Amino acid sequence: MTHQPRVVIIGAGFAGIEAAKKLGKHRVNVLLIDRHNYHTFIPMLYQVATAILYPHQVVYPLRRLFRGFSTVNFLQAHVEKVDFDQQIIQAENTTIDYNYLVIATGSQTQYLGVTGAMENTFPMRTLTDAIAIRNQVLSRFEQAVKVTNEAERIRLLTFVIVGGGATGVELAGSLSELINSALGKDYPSLNRDRSQVILVQSGERLFASYPEKLGKYTEKWLRRQGIKVHLNSKVSKVTSEAVYLEDDTAIFTDTVIWTAGVLAAIPQTKQPVKTATKEKILVEQTLQLCGYENVYGVGDVSYVESEEEFNGVAQEAIQQGKTAADNIRRQISGKIPLPFDYFNKGRLAIVGKHAGVGKIGKFAIKGFIAWFLWLEVHLVYLPGIRNRLGVLFNWLKYYFFGESASRIIISTNRVRSNK
Amino acid sequence: MTHQPRVVIIGAGFAGIEAAKKLGKHRVNVLLIDRHNYHTFIPMLYQVATAILYPHQVVYPLRRLFRGFSTVNFLQAHVEKVDFDQQIIQAENTTIDYNYLVIATGSQTQYLGVTGAMENTFPMRTLTDAIAIRNQVLSRFEQAVKVTNEAERIRLLTFVIVGGGATGVELAGSLSELINSALGKDYPSLNRDRSQVILVQSGERLFASYPEKLGKYTEKWLRRQGIKVHLNSKVSKVTSEAVYLEDDTAIFTDTVIWTAGVLAAIPQTKQPVKTATKEKILVEQTLQLCGYENVYGVGDVSYVESEEEFNGVAQEAIQQGKTAADNIRRQISGKIPLPFDYFNKGRLAIVGKHAGVGKIGKFAIKGFIAWFLWLEVHLVYLPGIRNRLGVLFNWLKYYFFGESASRIIISTNRVRSNK
Ligand SMILES: Cc1cc2nc3c(=O)[nH]c(=O)nc-3n(C[C@H](O)[C@H](O)[C@H](O)COP(=O)(O)OP(=O)(O)OC[C@H]3O[C@@H](n4cnc5c(N)ncnc54)[C@H](O)[C@@H]3O)c2cc1C
Ligand SMILES: Cc1cc2nc3c(=O)[nH]c(=O)nc-3n(C[C@H](O)[C@H](O)[C@H](O)COP(=O)(O)OP(=O)(O)OC[C@H]3O[C@@H](n4cnc5c(N)ncnc54)[C@H](O)[C@@H]3O)c2cc1C
């Protein structure tokens, strides 16, 4: 080859960084683009929202991650548009051309058409979201100390989580622990019975994508913690005062966290692309876009037909990122791309302190062992040895001494907007 | 006593927490009020602004700090008005009465009437300010990678600090180190010579309140690091494009950090109070307000006549906080208050890596020893043993391995405003 081909990767999530690493190791020219200057370890975000971990512990600066890779460059930018025919992308007034493109932009929150949901609920996808939730929860307690009206105090101390998937369950369990342990000690004047965590799930059980008995186990565990679990309940409206269910129940609250829906986050494209469920880009078995063999779609943003049932988890994104990188290398050296072959390592989720659920191969596991495996697996995947030590330290502190990270409310009022 | 008197303390800075601790130890009823839910260790804020430390490491949650004190209550609120005759204060729709009042609200940034300074510069007093500066510096580098115009790139990489006191010097030294070490590695494509740190000082030397030779030493040290030091230079105007000096020099920059002026931060008072320089409340030798013997003014917000020259430093605030607490206890038990007696333990400031200056008694010290003492003293005064360990770890990492804390740009765009 006379001319070194350039691979552009949009999105530095699980799929994007894996593809960049694999290509970088083989000295292929890569331009990795993300709107943040860090990679977000999304599965641990809820621990920032509930003050178990510090914000910096769940993200990793991308320039540092790729310091050792001389052919990988990073650009912090928001990609606005892709033109597959011209082979260019538009990002904040800059036009960037590519020989190969990997779209790894993940997913976004979807409000399922519920009135007022976008305006009045907290999403939970980014570091900024997690910090906002932490600020909200802590400042509701500070507010509750001040009000004299009892109904208003109860409203301030009611926290509603919409969505009974892994994120909703993890948040509910962890939030209730925060309130019972740390906040109980911080606000001795508040009657703890006044505070409640409510989990609203549209389906008939929690963890719909796990075996049924794990959903039951989780439900029991959460109820024992004092969490109110509403099953078969759809949210019909959210206002700044309350959340309304379809059966007309009104729950008065100042804090609704929305973990219910998910939608692919595709940048605008000049040429229409075929999409599947949740607006995901439909890709071939090789992860190439139908009709554009130099374009790949990987991770949460894409949909590949398969016997395996994909659930939009980090492992799928990681393995797809690797496959796309391998296939691009094959194409560069004149070979044909190979189909994606998923190796399901199993799944795990945390329910609360010393309790988890998981499915590994045919085995459903629950309780302490699932909890412990979750911590171990997530520690291993977290980038950076120093980061790992810090997280381990916070976990020991939290899980064994009941002391969470410092509960500071960082106001953003006086931050000068970025020009 | 039949009725337990209540002491209200406004401001949980160095003076406020010291007074609260001393009173709390003797089981006096205290209500401590601050607009933040944490105490800020201001002398270390610049290390957050330059990514040596993490935000949570320089603040401490007030409820945790006072958990062991059963008679000390905390309220997060902004105090709007004080009425000395009625003995009440107004804070966000709540009226609070007191028997004794301690005003410990510290100081605020003062822009000295310079046109555009308030709108176009970054202040440096609060945690939010420090995070904003860190975001600004890091995102200027991300911007600089993208622009094609060389003049614009130089403008983006020019950082101007106004004020040659301790804060200005510490920021200048530390910012230049950040750029040369960590950012040099992160942005290999940027020519480091394009970046510059400029320190603008109105007087004829740096560190005006230290012995002259320390100012000279500092100036030489900073210049050797490549920092441009402008002495005898007053800023006449700041725009979003540039900062203008009185001799009509224009420095084109996107980042001006303002550390030059300071003003007392007194809440509104129903009755006029006598003020001294920098609008500080004039207090008696006993730290009582003239005319109101149950009201004390301590720390940066107050001015007490003395042979000793006060400089508005943490030690003065701490010792005044203690004296006010002692005097209130004397009053409660029917004794008369005693005059404030300052024990000057000396002062220290950091110039850069392994270089500091200080004055202890009659001795002026500089270099490694002053630097080392600074670290030691600040570590000892920092609240919380776990916090201290974390800070020590970050310092070792930074001062010996040149690796700073993670350089993440936390956008605040999508944070829902606190209702
Ligand atoms: C709260 C939560 C908890 C979860 N917990 C788990 C768990 O415990 N275990 C598990 O396996 N999975 C979990 N998941 C799912 C998992 O996070 C996703 O499957 C995984 O992140 C998908 O990886 P990805 O690389 O496709 O996308 P992402 O990781 O979402 O990364 C996409 C990246 O693209 C960037 N981007 C998007 N659009 C643009 C644009 N236009 N321009 C520039 N950059 C852009 C984003 O900033 C982001 O960095 C969780 C998801 C959520 C939301
Ligand atoms: C950037 C910087 C660096 C410094 N470095 C050093 C140093 O290295 N060594 C040193 O000795 N000194 C240093 N100083 C000076 C030192 O920080 C001050 O002398 C000290 O903080 C004064 O303590 P204080 O308790 O009077 O006020 P502060 O520490 O400023 O505390 C005042 C408190 O009052 C609260 N407050 C104010 N108004 C209200 C209101 N209306 N309602 C509710 N709460 C309110 C604030 O939130 C704050 O918590 C530095 C100052 C700055 C700005």
PDB file of C-alpha atoms in Angstrom, chain B residues 87-294:
ATOM      1  CA  GLN B  87     -32.064  39.369  67.053  1.00  0.00           C
ATOM      2  CA  ILE B  88     -33.243  37.525  63.967  1.00  0.00           C
ATOM      3  CA  ILE B  89     -31.822  36.538  60.625  1.00  0.00           C
ATOM      4  CA  GLN B  90     -33.628  35.915  57.336  1.00  0.00           C
ATOM      5  CA  ALA B  91     -32.600  32.926  55.244  1.00  0.00           C
ATOM      6  CA  GLU B  92     -34.695  31.830  52.253  1.00  0.00           C
ATOM      7  CA  ASN B  93     -38.147  32.577  53.703  1.00  0.00           C
ATOM      8  CA  THR B  94     -37.181  31.316  57.129  1.00  0.00           C
ATOM      9  CA  THR B  95     -36.737  33.559  60.143  1.00  0.00           C
ATOM     10  CA  ILE B  96     -34.277  32.341  62.727  1.00  0.00           C
ATOM     11  CA  ASP B  97     -33.727  33.944  66.092  1.00  0.00           C
ATOM     12  CA  TYR B  98     -30.540  33.934  68.085  1.00  0.00           C
ATOM     13  CA  ASN B  99     -29.148  34.873  71.461  1.00  0.00           C
ATOM     14  CA  TYR B 100     -25.632  35.180  70.147  1.00  0.00           C
ATOM     15  CA  LEU B 101     -24.591  35.677  66.550  1.00  0.00           C
ATOM     16  CA  VAL B 102     -21.245  34.996  64.880  1.00  0.00           C
ATOM     17  CA  ILE B 103     -20.810  36.498  61.420  1.00  0.00           C
ATOM     18  CA  ALA B 104     -18.157  34.479  59.588  1.00  0.00           C
ATOM     19  CA  THR B 105     -19.104  34.973  55.965  1.00  0.00           C
ATOM     20  CA  GLY B 106     -15.598  35.561  54.607  1.00  0.00           C
ATOM     21  CA  SER B 107     -14.835  37.579  51.534  1.00  0.00           C
ATOM     22  CA  GLN B 108     -15.729  37.757  47.865  1.00  0.00           C
ATOM     23  CA  THR B 109     -14.018  38.686  44.623  1.00  0.00           C
ATOM     24  CA  GLN B 110     -13.794  42.365  43.851  1.00  0.00           C
ATOM     25  CA  TYR B 111     -13.297  43.543  40.296  1.00  0.00           C
ATOM     26  CA  LEU B 112     -11.891  46.978  41.182  1.00  0.00           C
ATOM     27  CA  GLY B 113     -14.212  48.695  38.707  1.00  0.00           C
ATOM     28  CA  VAL B 114     -12.415  47.241  35.675  1.00  0.00           C
ATOM     29  CA  THR B 115     -14.708  47.237  32.635  1.00  0.00           C
ATOM     30  CA  GLY B 116     -15.729  43.753  31.555  1.00  0.00           C
ATOM     31  CA  ALA B 117     -13.857  42.020  34.368  1.00  0.00           C
ATOM     32  CA  MET B 118     -16.919  40.555  36.024  1.00  0.00           C
ATOM     33  CA  GLU B 119     -18.382  39.261  32.757  1.00  0.00           C
ATOM     34  CA  ASN B 120     -15.217  37.967  31.127  1.00  0.00           C
ATOM     35  CA  THR B 121     -12.964  36.611  33.826  1.00  0.00           C
ATOM     36  CA  PHE B 122     -12.989  33.530  36.014  1.00  0.00           C
ATOM     37  CA  PRO B 123     -13.079  34.181  39.748  1.00  0.00           C
ATOM     38  CA  MET B 124     -11.302  31.774  42.094  1.00  0.00           C
ATOM     39  CA  ARG B 125     -12.957  31.489  45.488  1.00  0.00           C
ATOM     40  CA  THR B 126     -15.285  28.484  45.486  1.00  0.00           C
ATOM     41  CA  LEU B 127     -15.162  24.846  44.434  1.00  0.00           C
ATOM     42  CA  THR B 128     -17.463  25.668  41.528  1.00  0.00           C
ATOM     43  CA  ASP B 129     -15.004  28.359  40.423  1.00  0.00           C
ATOM     44  CA  ALA B 130     -12.093  25.919  40.543  1.00  0.00           C
ATOM     45  CA  ILE B 131     -13.959  23.274  38.514  1.00  0.00           C
ATOM     46  CA  ALA B 132     -14.942  25.926  35.977  1.00  0.00           C
ATOM     47  CA  ILE B 133     -11.291  26.921  35.553  1.00  0.00           C
ATOM     48  CA  ARG B 134     -10.221  23.306  35.095  1.00  0.00           C
ATOM     49  CA  ASN B 135     -12.941  22.774  32.460  1.00  0.00           C
ATOM     50  CA  GLN B 136     -11.933  25.966  30.709  1.00  0.00           C
ATOM     51  CA  VAL B 137      -8.210  25.159  30.543  1.00  0.00           C
ATOM     52  CA  LEU B 138      -8.723  21.595  29.331  1.00  0.00           C
ATOM     53  CA  SER B 139     -11.343  22.522  26.786  1.00  0.00           C
ATOM     54  CA  ARG B 140      -9.131  25.303  25.391  1.00  0.00           C
ATOM     55  CA  PHE B 141      -6.646  22.572  24.523  1.00  0.00           C
ATOM     56  CA  GLU B 142      -9.348  20.467  22.865  1.00  0.00           C
ATOM     57  CA  GLN B 143     -10.419  23.555  20.893  1.00  0.00           C
ATOM     58  CA  ALA B 144      -6.846  24.364  19.912  1.00  0.00           C
ATOM     59  CA  VAL B 145      -6.449  20.952  18.269  1.00  0.00           C
ATOM     60  CA  LYS B 146      -9.395  21.735  16.025  1.00  0.00           C
ATOM     61  CA  VAL B 147      -8.719  25.271  14.819  1.00  0.00           C
ATOM     62  CA  THR B 148      -6.714  25.845  11.672  1.00  0.00           C
ATOM     63  CA  ASN B 149      -5.985  29.539  12.202  1.00  0.00           C
ATOM     64  CA  GLU B 150      -2.634  29.930  13.976  1.00  0.00           C
ATOM     65  CA  ALA B 151      -3.466  33.262  15.658  1.00  0.00           C
ATOM     66  CA  GLU B 152      -6.643  31.765  17.057  1.00  0.00           C
ATOM     67  CA  ARG B 153      -4.726  28.739  18.312  1.00  0.00           C
ATOM     68  CA  ILE B 154      -2.270  30.992  20.141  1.00  0.00           C
ATOM     69  CA  ARG B 155      -5.167  32.953  21.636  1.00  0.00           C
ATOM     70  CA  LEU B 156      -6.761  29.738  22.893  1.00  0.00           C
ATOM     71  CA  LEU B 157      -3.499  28.609  24.479  1.00  0.00           C
ATOM     72  CA  THR B 158      -2.815  31.917  26.229  1.00  0.00           C
ATOM     73  CA  PHE B 159      -3.790  31.965  29.891  1.00  0.00           C
ATOM     74  CA  VAL B 160      -3.734  35.253  31.772  1.00  0.00           C
ATOM     75  CA  ILE B 161      -3.801  35.491  35.539  1.00  0.00           C
ATOM     76  CA  VAL B 162      -4.508  38.883  37.064  1.00  0.00           C
ATOM     77  CA  GLY B 163      -3.069  39.425  40.539  1.00  0.00           C
ATOM     78  CA  GLY B 164       0.421  38.676  41.854  1.00  0.00           C
ATOM     79  CA  GLY B 165      -0.523  37.617  45.359  1.00  0.00           C
ATOM     80  CA  ALA B 166      -0.338  34.077  46.683  1.00  0.00           C
ATOM     81  CA  THR B 167      -3.316  32.835  44.661  1.00  0.00           C
ATOM     82  CA  GLY B 168      -2.071  34.323  41.400  1.00  0.00           C
ATOM     83  CA  VAL B 169       1.444  32.963  41.866  1.00  0.00           C
ATOM     84  CA  GLU B 170       0.285  29.496  42.914  1.00  0.00           C
ATOM     85  CA  LEU B 171      -2.068  29.261  39.958  1.00  0.00           C
ATOM     86  CA  ALA B 172       0.533  30.527  37.483  1.00  0.00           C
ATOM     87  CA  GLY B 173       3.194  28.078  38.641  1.00  0.00           C
ATOM     88  CA  SER B 174       0.853  25.138  38.758  1.00  0.00           C
ATOM     89  CA  LEU B 175      -0.862  25.893  35.456  1.00  0.00           C
ATOM     90  CA  SER B 176       2.443  26.147  33.659  1.00  0.00           C
ATOM     91  CA  GLU B 177       3.466  22.778  35.106  1.00  0.00           C
ATOM     92  CA  LEU B 178       0.197  21.200  34.016  1.00  0.00           C
ATOM     93  CA  ILE B 179       0.756  22.459  30.495  1.00  0.00           C
ATOM     94  CA  ASN B 180       4.362  21.334  30.320  1.00  0.00           C
ATOM     95  CA  SER B 181       3.937  17.903  31.798  1.00  0.00           C
ATOM     96  CA  ALA B 182       0.546  16.295  31.518  1.00  0.00           C
ATOM     97  CA  LEU B 183      -0.937  18.352  28.713  1.00  0.00           C
ATOM     98  CA  GLY B 184       2.320  18.116  26.783  1.00  0.00           C
ATOM     99  CA  LYS B 185       1.888  14.342  26.758  1.00  0.00           C
ATOM    100  CA  ASP B 186      -1.843  14.490  25.979  1.00  0.00           C
ATOM    101  CA  TYR B 187      -1.532  16.839  23.001  1.00  0.00           C
ATOM    102  CA  PRO B 188       1.616  15.786  21.152  1.00  0.00           C
ATOM    103  CA  SER B 189       0.364  17.494  17.992  1.00  0.00           C
ATOM    104  CA  LEU B 190       0.305  20.930  19.633  1.00  0.00           C
ATOM    105  CA  ASN B 191       3.557  22.852  19.681  1.00  0.00           C
ATOM    106  CA  ARG B 192       4.121  23.604  23.327  1.00  0.00           C
ATOM    107  CA  ASP B 193       5.811  26.915  22.506  1.00  0.00           C
ATOM    108  CA  ARG B 194       2.437  28.155  21.355  1.00  0.00           C
ATOM    109  CA  SER B 195       1.106  28.002  24.871  1.00  0.00           C
ATOM    110  CA  GLN B 196       1.804  30.667  27.439  1.00  0.00           C
ATOM    111  CA  VAL B 197       0.951  31.631  30.977  1.00  0.00           C
ATOM    112  CA  ILE B 198       1.005  35.350  31.742  1.00  0.00           C
ATOM    113  CA  LEU B 199       0.885  36.820  35.231  1.00  0.00           C
ATOM    114  CA  VAL B 200      -0.183  40.465  35.518  1.00  0.00           C
ATOM    115  CA  GLN B 201       0.607  42.312  38.726  1.00  0.00           C
ATOM    116  CA  SER B 202      -0.292  45.935  39.423  1.00  0.00           C
ATOM    117  CA  GLY B 203       2.445  46.521  42.014  1.00  0.00           C
ATOM    118  CA  GLU B 204       6.167  46.501  41.482  1.00  0.00           C
ATOM    119  CA  ARG B 205       6.719  43.053  42.958  1.00  0.00           C
ATOM    120  CA  LEU B 206       5.005  39.744  43.575  1.00  0.00           C
ATOM    121  CA  PHE B 207       3.824  38.692  47.029  1.00  0.00           C
ATOM    122  CA  ALA B 208       3.529  42.282  48.251  1.00  0.00           C
ATOM    123  CA  SER B 209       2.851  41.177  51.830  1.00  0.00           C
ATOM    124  CA  TYR B 210       5.994  38.995  52.065  1.00  0.00           C
ATOM    125  CA  PRO B 211       9.602  40.184  52.501  1.00  0.00           C
ATOM    126  CA  GLU B 212      10.960  41.687  49.290  1.00  0.00           C
ATOM    127  CA  LYS B 213      13.564  39.014  48.579  1.00  0.00           C
ATOM    128  CA  LEU B 214      10.880  36.336  48.480  1.00  0.00           C
ATOM    129  CA  GLY B 215       9.046  38.298  45.794  1.00  0.00           C
ATOM    130  CA  LYS B 216      12.251  38.505  43.763  1.00  0.00           C
ATOM    131  CA  TYR B 217      12.942  34.796  44.206  1.00  0.00           C
ATOM    132  CA  THR B 218       9.421  33.956  43.087  1.00  0.00           C
ATOM    133  CA  GLU B 219       9.626  36.198  40.052  1.00  0.00           C
ATOM    134  CA  LYS B 220      12.888  34.587  38.946  1.00  0.00           C
ATOM    135  CA  TRP B 221      11.501  31.118  39.519  1.00  0.00           C
ATOM    136  CA  LEU B 222       8.351  31.783  37.504  1.00  0.00           C
ATOM    137  CA  ARG B 223      10.280  33.366  34.632  1.00  0.00           C
ATOM    138  CA  ARG B 224      12.594  30.362  34.501  1.00  0.00           C
ATOM    139  CA  GLN B 225       9.479  28.209  34.021  1.00  0.00           C
ATOM    140  CA  GLY B 226       8.608  30.277  30.976  1.00  0.00           C
ATOM    141  CA  ILE B 227       5.868  32.282  32.666  1.00  0.00           C
ATOM    142  CA  LYS B 228       5.641  35.899  31.507  1.00  0.00           C
ATOM    143  CA  VAL B 229       5.484  38.194  34.516  1.00  0.00           C
ATOM    144  CA  HIS B 230       4.195  41.740  33.937  1.00  0.00           C
ATOM    145  CA  LEU B 231       4.931  43.969  36.936  1.00  0.00           C
ATOM    146  CA  ASN B 232       3.573  47.513  37.416  1.00  0.00           C
ATOM    147  CA  SER B 233       0.792  46.588  35.013  1.00  0.00           C
ATOM    148  CA  LYS B 234      -2.802  47.455  35.676  1.00  0.00           C
ATOM    149  CA  VAL B 235      -5.625  45.891  33.712  1.00  0.00           C
ATOM    150  CA  SER B 236      -7.871  48.534  32.168  1.00  0.00           C
ATOM    151  CA  LYS B 237     -10.429  46.406  30.328  1.00  0.00           C
ATOM    152  CA  VAL B 238     -11.359  42.789  29.655  1.00  0.00           C
ATOM    153  CA  THR B 239     -13.372  41.643  26.650  1.00  0.00           C
ATOM    154  CA  SER B 240     -14.276  38.164  25.456  1.00  0.00           C
ATOM    155  CA  GLU B 241     -11.309  38.408  23.083  1.00  0.00           C
ATOM    156  CA  ALA B 242      -8.529  40.031  25.038  1.00  0.00           C
ATOM    157  CA  VAL B 243      -7.307  41.715  28.178  1.00  0.00           C
ATOM    158  CA  TYR B 244      -6.019  45.293  27.910  1.00  0.00           C
ATOM    159  CA  LEU B 245      -3.379  46.833  30.135  1.00  0.00           C
ATOM    160  CA  GLU B 246      -3.218  50.522  31.062  1.00  0.00           C
ATOM    161  CA  ASP B 247      -0.261  51.074  28.725  1.00  0.00           C
ATOM    162  CA  ASP B 248      -2.565  49.863  25.896  1.00  0.00           C
ATOM    163  CA  THR B 249      -0.932  46.462  25.494  1.00  0.00           C
ATOM    164  CA  ALA B 250      -3.562  43.973  24.339  1.00  0.00           C
ATOM    165  CA  ILE B 251      -3.129  40.313  25.244  1.00  0.00           C
ATOM    166  CA  PHE B 252      -5.385  38.133  23.133  1.00  0.00           C
ATOM    167  CA  THR B 253      -6.794  35.318  25.197  1.00  0.00           C
ATOM    168  CA  ASP B 254      -9.870  33.272  25.910  1.00  0.00           C
ATOM    169  CA  THR B 255      -9.023  32.744  29.568  1.00  0.00           C
ATOM    170  CA  VAL B 256      -8.512  35.417  32.193  1.00  0.00           C
ATOM    171  CA  ILE B 257      -8.428  34.340  35.820  1.00  0.00           C
ATOM    172  CA  TRP B 258      -9.087  37.119  38.302  1.00  0.00           C
ATOM    173  CA  THR B 259      -7.332  36.868  41.655  1.00  0.00           C
ATOM    174  CA  ALA B 260      -6.709  40.564  42.180  1.00  0.00           C
ATOM    175  CA  GLY B 261      -9.272  42.094  44.519  1.00  0.00           C
ATOM    176  CA  VAL B 262     -11.074  41.110  47.648  1.00  0.00           C
ATOM    177  CA  LEU B 263     -14.063  42.537  49.494  1.00  0.00           C
ATOM    178  CA  ALA B 264     -15.853  41.500  52.684  1.00  0.00           C
ATOM    179  CA  ALA B 265     -18.990  39.407  52.066  1.00  0.00           C
ATOM    180  CA  ILE B 266     -21.406  40.870  54.624  1.00  0.00           C
ATOM    181  CA  PRO B 267     -25.057  39.825  54.479  1.00  0.00           C
ATOM    182  CA  GLN B 268     -27.461  42.768  54.362  1.00  0.00           C
ATOM    183  CA  THR B 269     -28.044  44.285  57.788  1.00  0.00           C
ATOM    184  CA  LYS B 270     -31.102  46.149  58.993  1.00  0.00           C
ATOM    185  CA  GLN B 271     -28.959  48.453  61.123  1.00  0.00           C
ATOM    186  CA  PRO B 272     -25.949  50.083  59.483  1.00  0.00           C
ATOM    187  CA  VAL B 273     -22.584  48.652  60.577  1.00  0.00           C
ATOM    188  CA  LYS B 274     -19.282  50.493  60.750  1.00  0.00           C
ATOM    189  CA  THR B 275     -16.865  49.235  58.139  1.00  0.00           C
ATOM    190  CA  ALA B 276     -13.123  49.539  57.597  1.00  0.00           C
ATOM    191  CA  THR B 277     -10.896  48.809  54.587  1.00  0.00           C
ATOM    192  CA  LYS B 278     -12.337  46.399  51.972  1.00  0.00           C
ATOM    193  CA  GLU B 279     -15.762  46.995  53.546  1.00  0.00           C
ATOM    194  CA  LYS B 280     -14.879  44.747  56.468  1.00  0.00           C
ATOM    195  CA  ILE B 281     -17.042  45.001  59.579  1.00  0.00           C
ATOM    196  CA  LEU B 282     -15.198  46.981  62.227  1.00  0.00           C
ATOM    197  CA  VAL B 283     -15.146  45.012  65.473  1.00  0.00           C
ATOM    198  CA  GLU B 284     -13.840  45.690  68.980  1.00  0.00           C
ATOM    199  CA  GLN B 285     -10.699  44.065  70.387  1.00  0.00           C
ATOM    200  CA  THR B 286     -13.042  41.379  71.758  1.00  0.00           C
ATOM    201  CA  LEU B 287     -14.369  40.785  68.189  1.00  0.00           C
ATOM    202  CA  GLN B 288     -17.785  42.105  69.235  1.00  0.00           C
ATOM    203  CA  LEU B 289     -19.640  44.458  66.919  1.00  0.00           C
ATOM    204  CA  CYS B 290     -19.601  48.049  68.108  1.00  0.00           C
ATOM    205  CA  GLY B 291     -22.938  48.559  69.835  1.00  0.00           C
ATOM    206  CA  TYR B 292     -24.057  44.895  69.768  1.00  0.00           C
ATOM    207  CA  GLU B 293     -22.345  42.899  72.425  1.00  0.00           C
ATOM    208  CA  ASN B 294     -24.038  39.607  71.491  1.00  0.00           C
TER     209      ASN B 294
END
